[in-house]
Amino acid sequence: MQFLIFLTLIGYIQCAKIIALFAHTGKSHHMVFEPLLRKLAQNGHHITVVSFFPLKDPPENYQDISLQGIADVGVETFDLEAIEQSLVYHIPIFGEVLKETESMAPFAEMAVDICEKVVKWPTLIKALKQQYDAAIVEVFSSDCMLGLLHVYGIHVPIVGISSSNLVSWAFSRLGLVNNPGYVPIVSAPWTSEMDFVQRMQNTLLAAHNYFWYYYGVQEKERGIIERGYNVSVPLYALSLNFTVLLVNTYHALNGVQYSVPGLIEVGGMHLIDSRRKLPQPQFDPCIRIMAMRYIIFIGVAIGFVNYVHTSRVLGLFAHTGKSHHMVFEPLLKKLAERGHEVTIASFFPLQTPMANYTDVSLQGIADIGVETFDISQVRDSGFLSKIPILEELVKLITTPASLPDVIGICDKVAVWPPLIAALKKNYDVVLLEMFLSDCMLGLVHVHGVEAPIVGLSSTTMIPWANSRIGLLNNPAIVPMGFAPVHRSSLPERMLSTFLYGMMSLVKLYFEYQESAVLQKHYGIHVPLGEVALNTSLILVNAFHPLNGVRETVPAVVEVGGMHLDHSRQQLPKKHSMTDLI
């Protein structure tokens, strides 16, 4: 009976009441959002849309709150003639900056004027007095709607939405640090490959935009709302309450920028899903014959598709820790199960061989670390380890002494016959563990293995791997994965920064020594730091709800739980309290 009741209520459970607030008068912006709003209504959600562009044919569950009459609607009309012709804007370096700042000025006036009128707009006030499950708010030139949500006590998850790249003042809303040295302002005519002058211009413009928005828009809107309702409205703090931001971009087209899990690219959201039938092509006889040849060719290609879809994978794992390899083994096995030809060089060959999986055993090169660690020297570090501030510092400084002999392993691996034989073959992709050693990376370079390199990490990102895919590491806000620092206090931030510097020096020492080993055996200099920049992708055994949110780029993919296999084991039967007693 309970199950039947659940089925009858499921139609009510799956839909949500959503309010969507769009205070900008630009038609080009709203055209981006309209398909999403329609689709939400078509999927059964009850959506109330506040905008200057009510639908002519609204679907069921879609309610328009029109703002028409508050301000003139901007339908792709913008008079930039004065800006283009002014001699001031042709001044070297500063002219381009002044032109951009001047083009932004009208948006502030428009936003403040609209806020002044919208705070008492009757139909909007009536809509704000209802209950909602979520709110969608455009992130552009106004935060007035955020203030009204606060005034009317609508404390629901807020989804920000942007029709283009994020404006410079929006980065902080999800904890992103905007670096104008390499992230161009959305309105500027520069790309990510800026020269020095453009970086200066972009930095000046970013600073201007931040203060312009805070004092020219946000503070004025806060004053308008507080005077209208006689309540305190912390508009800047409210702007930090976004749960997620949907951005109409795609990094392959708009360039790679730092991101966090709360920032989701939805490039193409403005496209409509309607399928229109293409017109029938008119071919002359010659083109028909050519088309038939192509069809025959495609048919033959399909016949060979089973041979095309598999890849030759080389996996190189130079670390002796069993706990690391246990993370990677399920992935390696699954690749072989799916038909890929997998060759794995490691200290842990499979106990039960399997098809398509070839082991290149490194056993005998060094002792294997199977969950055994002598940390007595770490625990017994003298009186310094008893001082609270220095306790963790002493432990981490003495930890490198317990690490495997990276240089010694590299010296033997570099001439290990089974490995050298494997490196002389052709591969489609190379999997490399990222930890202490880059010796395997150097061997890939020496033997000319030209294939995309995918880094694997059994933990969260190690700090020296950030630069390999264009990430900047700020140890004051991003603690190292193995450091028990939570970046909450100034001493912890200082400790994290010191540890980052210390471990980076240790890694540079390993890099220098491994490069010397490779030069000794092969007679060529291998710039390991430069070779490491060729990493195409990094798979990290982390998941941000558990390991914390940090800035990232599309080339870093979280695969938390990759060490788990998919075998289904039956859970023990539930025992009653009587059985336990």
XYZ file of C-alpha atoms in Angstrom:
581
model
C 0.000 0.000 0.000
C 2.811 2.428 0.876
C 4.439 1.734 -2.486
C 1.165 2.515 -4.328
C 0.833 5.785 -2.417
C 4.423 6.654 -3.382
C 3.654 6.018 -7.064
C 0.638 8.322 -6.954
C 2.716 11.124 -5.400
C 5.758 10.792 -7.646
C 4.345 13.235 -10.193
C 4.234 15.911 -7.495
C 7.644 15.103 -6.072
C 9.680 15.409 -9.258
C 8.612 18.953 -10.194
C 9.865 22.130 -8.540
C 8.644 25.707 -8.155
C 11.273 27.999 -9.674
C 11.487 31.757 -9.916
C 13.778 33.169 -12.618
C 14.824 36.825 -12.393
C 16.297 38.763 -15.316
C 16.797 42.483 -14.771
C 18.801 43.206 -17.922
C 17.084 44.767 -20.936
C 19.271 43.127 -23.587
C 17.362 40.830 -25.934
C 20.574 39.031 -26.954
C 20.998 37.910 -23.326
C 17.460 36.647 -22.879
C 17.553 34.690 -26.137
C 20.253 32.542 -24.538
C 18.139 31.694 -21.490
C 14.738 31.215 -23.151
C 15.254 27.590 -24.368
C 16.255 26.517 -20.836
C 13.231 28.208 -19.273
C 10.889 26.609 -21.794
C 12.428 23.189 -21.257
C 12.013 23.448 -17.467
C 8.302 24.145 -17.912
C 7.908 21.379 -20.481
C 9.523 18.943 -18.034
C 6.818 19.640 -15.471
C 8.422 22.332 -13.332
C 6.363 25.381 -12.382
C 8.441 28.362 -13.431
C 7.786 32.065 -12.872
C 9.934 34.235 -15.143
C 10.512 37.913 -14.381
C 11.918 39.681 -17.450
C 11.482 42.332 -20.119
C 10.660 39.645 -22.685
C 7.418 37.748 -21.956
C 6.735 34.820 -24.277
C 4.172 35.125 -27.028
C 3.352 31.423 -26.735
C 4.173 30.339 -23.165
C 4.024 26.590 -22.483
C 2.034 25.067 -19.655
C 3.470 25.719 -16.155
C 5.173 28.898 -17.432
C 4.143 32.249 -15.889
C 5.499 35.579 -17.133
C 6.002 38.608 -14.879
C 6.589 41.346 -17.422
C 8.865 44.296 -16.628
C 7.964 46.079 -19.845
C 7.414 49.778 -19.200
C 10.170 50.076 -16.607
C 12.896 50.796 -19.173
C 13.534 50.802 -22.889
C 14.357 47.361 -24.250
C 17.761 46.999 -25.923
C 17.167 44.988 -29.072
C 20.679 44.891 -30.496
C 20.995 48.707 -30.664
C 24.054 50.426 -29.215
C 25.441 53.802 -30.285
C 29.237 53.524 -30.111
C 29.947 56.289 -32.630
C 31.185 58.749 -30.022
C 33.555 56.168 -28.586
C 34.973 55.198 -31.966
C 35.565 58.795 -33.098
C 36.986 60.313 -29.908
C 40.709 61.143 -30.123
C 41.136 60.310 -26.422
C 40.588 56.635 -27.140
C 43.489 56.527 -29.588
C 46.085 57.209 -26.873
C 48.574 54.289 -26.838
C 48.021 51.698 -24.073
C 45.490 53.750 -22.095
C 43.200 54.534 -25.020
C 41.927 50.980 -25.318
C 41.330 50.837 -21.556
C 39.408 54.129 -21.580
C 37.300 52.903 -24.495
C 36.337 49.751 -22.580
C 35.517 51.631 -19.377
C 33.392 54.122 -21.304
C 31.447 51.338 -22.998
C 30.620 49.847 -19.569
C 29.356 53.116 -18.031
C 25.792 52.964 -19.457
C 25.198 49.576 -17.840
C 25.598 51.050 -14.347
C 23.140 53.851 -14.990
C 20.678 51.413 -16.532
C 20.926 48.904 -13.667
C 20.451 51.513 -10.941
C 17.508 53.112 -12.761
C 15.796 49.734 -13.220
C 16.394 48.795 -9.568
C 14.842 52.091 -8.448
C 11.595 51.162 -10.239
C 11.552 47.393 -9.855
C 11.684 47.337 -6.030
C 8.019 48.377 -5.930
C 6.796 46.780 -9.176
C 3.392 45.344 -8.103
C 3.383 42.131 -10.155
C 6.930 41.317 -9.083
C 6.168 41.929 -5.401
C 3.168 39.624 -5.650
C 5.319 36.890 -7.190
C 8.014 37.294 -4.523
C 5.482 36.599 -1.760
C 5.049 33.006 -2.944
C 7.079 29.927 -2.024
C 9.793 28.527 -4.314
C 12.240 25.626 -4.370
C 14.976 27.365 -6.383
C 15.832 30.706 -7.952
C 17.601 31.467 -11.224
C 19.302 34.877 -11.431
C 21.227 36.388 -14.326
C 24.809 37.283 -13.439
C 25.646 40.448 -15.316
C 25.222 44.121 -14.424
C 22.842 44.037 -11.454
C 22.308 42.375 -8.074
C 19.026 44.111 -7.313
C 17.049 40.876 -7.686
C 19.309 39.168 -5.128
C 18.427 41.883 -2.650
C 14.708 41.424 -3.252
C 14.977 37.662 -2.720
C 16.571 38.438 0.659
C 13.953 41.038 1.608
C 11.081 38.636 0.946
C 12.746 35.728 2.737
C 13.221 33.461 -0.290
C 16.058 31.370 1.122
C 16.458 28.739 -1.589
C 19.402 27.519 -3.706
C 20.358 30.264 -6.162
C 21.516 29.287 -9.640
C 23.424 32.007 -11.458
C 23.295 32.081 -15.233
C 25.485 33.954 -17.702
C 24.964 34.415 -21.431
C 28.718 34.721 -22.049
C 32.059 34.364 -20.291
C 31.907 35.490 -16.674
C 32.176 39.208 -16.050
C 35.248 40.037 -13.963
C 33.311 40.871 -10.775
C 31.550 37.484 -10.774
C 34.597 35.265 -10.189
C 34.577 35.716 -6.413
C 30.982 34.470 -6.200
C 32.210 30.883 -6.364
C 35.621 31.394 -4.773
C 37.486 31.798 -8.073
C 40.531 34.041 -8.180
C 40.530 36.188 -11.301
C 44.039 36.744 -12.621
C 43.886 39.460 -15.315
C 47.480 38.639 -16.246
C 46.231 35.717 -18.327
C 42.392 35.737 -18.172
C 41.121 38.442 -20.569
C 38.135 40.559 -19.584
C 35.040 39.310 -21.406
C 34.451 42.660 -23.159
C 38.093 43.211 -24.118
C 39.399 42.441 -27.641
C 42.254 40.293 -26.315
C 42.833 36.556 -26.209
C 44.535 34.446 -23.559
C 47.812 34.879 -25.499
C 48.263 38.516 -24.480
C 51.534 40.375 -24.835
C 52.955 42.431 -21.965
C 51.147 45.658 -22.911
C 47.827 43.857 -23.231
C 48.344 42.228 -19.839
C 48.851 45.687 -18.323
C 45.735 46.982 -20.080
C 43.723 43.959 -18.983
C 44.872 44.365 -15.357
C 43.920 48.055 -15.313
C 40.541 47.233 -16.819
C 39.900 44.418 -14.318
C 40.689 46.730 -11.391
C 38.420 49.401 -12.831
C 35.555 46.972 -13.409
C 35.735 45.611 -9.869
C 35.520 49.017 -8.195
C 33.095 50.341 -10.826
C 30.682 47.505 -10.159
C 30.999 47.611 -6.363
C 30.603 51.389 -5.944
C 28.738 52.248 -9.140
C 26.173 49.440 -9.071
C 26.128 47.190 -6.013
C 26.354 49.869 -3.310
C 23.795 52.090 -5.052
C 21.371 49.182 -5.436
C 21.871 48.289 -1.784
C 20.935 51.860 -0.814
C 17.820 51.775 -3.013
C 16.550 48.529 -1.468
C 17.333 49.567 2.109
C 15.540 52.909 1.673
C 12.569 51.182 0.080
C 12.143 48.515 2.779
C 13.979 49.979 5.793
C 15.973 46.781 6.343
C 19.654 45.934 6.094
C 20.543 44.241 2.812
C 24.192 42.999 2.686
C 24.213 42.848 -1.097
C 27.884 41.937 -1.489
C 27.552 39.049 0.985
C 24.381 37.900 -0.780
C 26.259 37.793 -4.079
C 28.493 35.091 -2.561
C 25.527 32.778 -1.914
C 25.285 31.290 -5.407
C 25.055 27.513 -5.333
C 26.051 27.011 -8.949
C 26.833 29.140 -12.021
C 25.778 28.082 -15.530
C 27.951 29.767 -18.153
C 27.224 29.783 -21.878
C 30.781 28.836 -22.877
C 32.808 25.824 -23.920
C 36.535 25.778 -23.217
C 37.445 24.370 -26.632
C 35.941 27.506 -28.209
C 36.217 30.160 -25.492
C 39.599 29.210 -24.065
C 40.614 27.331 -20.935
C 40.178 29.169 -17.641
C 40.345 28.197 -14.001
C 37.150 26.643 -12.723
C 35.573 25.026 -9.666
C 32.882 22.311 -9.509
C 30.193 24.956 -8.962
C 30.933 26.516 -12.361
C 29.322 24.509 -15.165
C 29.839 25.191 -18.851
C 26.600 24.947 -20.826
C 27.840 26.188 -24.186
C 25.073 26.054 -26.768
C 22.240 26.350 -24.252
C 20.676 28.933 -26.579
C 20.188 26.311 -29.297
C 16.698 24.902 -29.839
C 16.192 21.139 -30.082
C 13.670 21.326 -32.916
C 14.638 19.018 -35.764
C 14.192 20.615 -39.166
C 14.272 18.478 -42.274
C 17.132 19.382 -44.577
C 16.243 20.101 -48.221
C 16.777 17.229 -50.633
C 20.092 17.691 -52.508
C 20.023 17.715 -56.301
C 22.949 15.660 -57.702
C 24.119 15.387 -61.280
C 25.115 11.867 -62.522
C 28.845 12.395 -61.869
C 28.237 13.381 -58.237
C 25.927 10.384 -57.771
C 28.723 8.034 -58.884
C 31.152 9.697 -56.450
C 28.560 9.422 -53.650
C 28.151 5.690 -54.324
C 31.917 5.227 -54.081
C 31.957 6.971 -50.715
C 29.067 4.803 -49.488
C 30.975 1.653 -50.502
C 34.090 2.973 -48.742
C 32.148 3.676 -45.556
C 30.626 0.205 -45.688
C 34.070 -1.361 -45.878
C 35.268 0.857 -43.000
C 32.346 -0.288 -40.847
C 33.372 -3.870 -41.526
C 36.722 -3.132 -39.867
C 35.324 -1.121 -36.937
C 36.024 -3.920 -34.444
C 39.721 -3.591 -35.215
C 39.756 0.204 -35.050
C 38.222 0.869 -31.647
C 40.966 -0.754 -29.538
C 44.135 1.061 -28.484
C 47.634 0.099 -27.445
C 48.170 1.400 -23.925
C 51.479 1.685 -22.096
C 51.327 2.115 -18.322
C 54.453 3.132 -16.391
C 54.470 2.976 -12.599
C 57.847 3.492 -10.929
C 56.655 3.820 -7.328
C 57.139 0.867 -4.975
C 54.072 1.543 -2.821
C 51.391 -1.129 -3.055
C 48.743 1.292 -1.795
C 49.302 3.438 -4.877
C 49.108 0.593 -7.377
C 45.912 -0.747 -5.820
C 44.236 2.487 -6.926
C 45.261 2.074 -10.584
C 44.814 -1.689 -10.998
C 41.003 -1.704 -11.519
C 41.375 0.868 -14.324
C 44.158 -1.107 -16.007
C 42.181 -4.346 -15.811
C 39.059 -2.708 -17.207
C 41.002 -1.365 -20.197
C 42.194 -4.895 -20.980
C 38.697 -6.338 -20.494
C 37.369 -3.891 -23.076
C 39.782 -5.110 -25.708
C 42.643 -2.649 -25.412
C 46.173 -4.024 -25.549
C 47.637 -3.013 -22.189
C 51.351 -3.192 -21.324
C 52.077 -2.340 -17.698
C 55.519 -1.752 -16.187
C 55.285 -1.874 -12.390
C 56.482 -3.569 -9.232
C 53.143 -5.400 -8.939
C 52.455 -7.827 -11.820
C 49.066 -9.518 -11.766
C 48.896 -12.747 -9.799
C 46.335 -14.069 -12.280
C 47.268 -13.162 -15.883
C 44.466 -11.978 -18.161
C 43.955 -11.506 -21.900
C 45.310 -8.302 -23.510
C 47.304 -7.529 -20.341
C 51.105 -7.789 -20.513
C 53.160 -7.284 -17.352
C 56.675 -5.839 -17.458
C 57.768 -6.665 -13.931
C 60.170 -4.341 -12.096
C 60.490 -6.701 -9.143
C 64.079 -7.078 -8.049
C 64.990 -3.456 -8.703
C 63.997 -2.262 -5.223
C 62.233 -3.372 -2.064
C 58.458 -3.178 -2.302
C 56.508 -1.073 0.170
C 53.491 -3.155 1.117
C 51.813 -1.023 3.753
C 54.955 -0.980 5.930
C 56.439 2.308 7.049
C 59.005 2.945 9.767
C 57.906 6.259 11.210
C 59.783 5.997 14.494
C 62.183 8.703 13.337
C 59.191 10.931 12.640
C 57.584 10.379 16.010
C 60.825 10.646 17.960
C 62.096 13.912 16.539
C 63.071 15.440 19.851
C 61.609 18.348 21.754
C 60.698 20.273 18.557
C 57.971 17.749 17.776
C 56.348 18.568 21.127
C 55.784 22.238 20.198
C 52.224 22.550 18.765
C 53.086 24.885 15.870
C 56.209 22.948 14.876
C 54.902 19.419 15.473
C 53.432 18.871 12.003
C 56.328 20.731 10.391
C 58.900 18.411 11.960
C 56.939 15.322 10.890
C 56.747 16.419 7.278
C 60.378 17.561 7.088
C 61.552 14.166 8.312
C 59.161 12.234 6.041
C 61.404 12.348 2.899
C 63.922 10.181 4.756
C 61.327 7.376 4.716
C 60.649 7.649 0.970
C 61.966 5.042 -1.501
C 65.334 5.508 -3.199
C 63.987 7.386 -6.219
C 67.392 8.016 -7.784
C 68.573 4.432 -7.259
C 65.398 3.051 -8.820
C 65.804 5.369 -11.822
C 69.415 4.233 -12.303
C 68.275 0.599 -12.613
C 65.006 1.206 -14.476
C 66.789 3.215 -17.181
C 68.560 0.070 -18.416
C 66.051 -2.618 -17.359
C 65.959 -4.911 -20.455
C 62.228 -5.883 -20.383
C 61.238 -2.220 -20.016
C 63.556 -1.051 -22.818
C 62.087 -3.716 -25.117
C 58.558 -2.502 -24.305
C 59.472 1.149 -24.925
C 60.627 0.350 -28.459
C 57.073 -0.547 -29.520
C 54.338 1.799 -30.752
C 51.505 2.986 -28.490
C 48.384 5.109 -28.766
C 48.451 6.468 -25.211
C 50.814 6.423 -22.211
C 49.581 6.257 -18.595
C 52.069 7.618 -16.059
C 51.843 7.789 -12.297
C 52.539 11.281 -10.979
C 54.262 11.137 -7.641
C 57.950 11.498 -6.794
C 59.680 10.286 -9.929
C 59.689 11.494 -13.527
C 62.262 8.940 -14.659
C 59.665 7.039 -16.716
C 58.655 10.304 -18.382
C 62.268 10.823 -19.387
C 62.478 7.292 -20.827
C 59.354 7.919 -22.912
C 61.118 10.995 -24.322
C 64.438 9.211 -24.893
C 62.845 6.327 -26.789
C 60.631 8.594 -28.879
C 57.262 7.264 -27.766
C 54.991 9.797 -29.472
C 51.613 9.359 -27.800
C 49.365 11.478 -25.551
C 50.457 11.295 -21.912
C 47.786 10.813 -19.247
C 48.907 11.403 -15.676
C 47.423 9.322 -12.851
C 47.391 10.331 -9.206
C 46.359 7.989 -6.406
C 45.650 10.998 -4.164
C 44.641 14.625 -4.573
C 46.825 16.715 -6.874
C 50.441 16.843 -5.767
C 51.632 20.471 -5.836
C 54.405 20.069 -8.431
C 51.957 18.583 -10.950
C 49.878 21.766 -11.202
C 52.111 23.494 -13.733
C 51.883 20.497 -16.091
C 48.403 21.495 -17.157
C 48.545 25.256 -16.505
C 47.363 25.401 -12.883
C 48.876 27.884 -10.470
C 49.221 26.549 -6.943
C 48.528 28.932 -4.066
C 49.610 27.092 -0.903
C 47.979 29.741 1.283
C 44.522 28.545 0.205
C 45.195 25.067 -1.250
C 46.904 22.749 1.264
C 49.043 19.868 0.040
C 47.194 16.566 -0.010
C 49.397 14.899 2.604
C 49.678 17.922 4.906
C 47.265 18.134 7.881
C 46.703 21.853 7.311
C 43.214 23.263 6.849
C 44.254 26.828 5.860
C 41.994 28.412 8.465
C 44.543 30.417 10.464
C 47.555 32.554 9.578
C 50.079 30.100 11.132
C 48.533 27.250 9.101
C 48.756 29.279 5.893
C 52.379 30.116 6.637
C 53.113 26.458 7.393
C 51.419 25.337 4.187
C 53.442 27.842 2.145
C 56.696 26.727 3.770
C 55.904 23.052 3.197
C 55.074 23.722 -0.432
C 58.418 25.445 -0.933
C 60.284 22.670 0.844
C 58.638 19.829 -1.093
C 59.122 21.693 -4.366
C 62.847 21.852 -3.646
C 62.871 18.107 -2.903
C 61.110 17.454 -6.219
C 63.578 19.696 -8.087
C 66.439 17.747 -6.525
C 64.925 14.439 -7.715
C 64.369 15.948 -11.168
C 67.971 17.141 -11.422
C 69.386 13.786 -10.276
C 67.116 11.737 -12.566
C 68.076 13.917 -15.518
C 71.724 13.249 -14.704
C 71.047 9.483 -14.560
C 69.412 9.535 -17.999
C 72.276 11.557 -19.447
C 74.759 9.069 -17.986
C 73.036 6.122 -19.675
C 71.933 7.717 -22.957
C 74.347 10.597 -23.473
C 71.623 13.217 -24.011
C 70.193 15.906 -21.759
C 66.529 15.314 -20.899
C 64.769 18.485 -19.609
C 62.269 16.668 -17.395
C 60.513 19.886 -16.365
C 59.800 20.778 -19.989
C 58.876 17.236 -20.995
C 56.333 17.133 -18.134
C 54.465 20.051 -19.733
C 53.359 17.689 -22.509
C 50.856 16.019 -20.175
C 47.483 15.962 -21.956
C 45.226 14.918 -19.078
C 45.419 14.154 -15.360
C 43.092 11.694 -13.615
C 42.964 12.376 -9.878
C 41.613 9.953 -7.277
C 39.649 12.680 -5.504
C 36.093 14.006 -5.218
C 35.505 17.607 -4.180
C 32.728 17.002 -1.568
C 35.212 14.793 0.303
C 38.586 16.321 -0.576
C 37.614 19.981 -0.773
C 36.953 22.389 -3.624
C 39.874 23.927 -5.446
C 40.406 25.752 -8.712
C 40.964 23.476 -11.656
C 40.996 23.308 -15.455
C 39.237 20.910 -17.865
C 42.424 18.797 -18.181
C 42.071 17.689 -14.531
C 39.367 15.043 -14.122
C 38.280 13.804 -10.701
C 37.891 10.007 -10.648
C 37.337 9.509 -6.937
C 36.691 5.852 -6.201
C 38.596 4.536 -9.214
C 40.175 1.958 -6.856
C 36.794 0.303 -6.285
C 35.925 -2.757 -8.336
C 32.397 -3.477 -9.528
C 31.990 -6.945 -8.055
C 28.697 -7.260 -6.199
C 29.100 -8.860 -2.784
C 26.060 -9.815 -0.741
C 25.676 -7.824 2.452
C 25.373 -9.779 5.701
C 21.840 -10.373 6.908
C 20.427 -7.756 9.218
C 20.602 -8.783 12.884
C 18.155 -7.730 15.527
C 19.257 -6.227 18.842
C 18.321 -9.545 20.508
C 20.830 -11.429 18.317
C 23.559 -8.917 19.174
C 22.887 -9.254 22.897
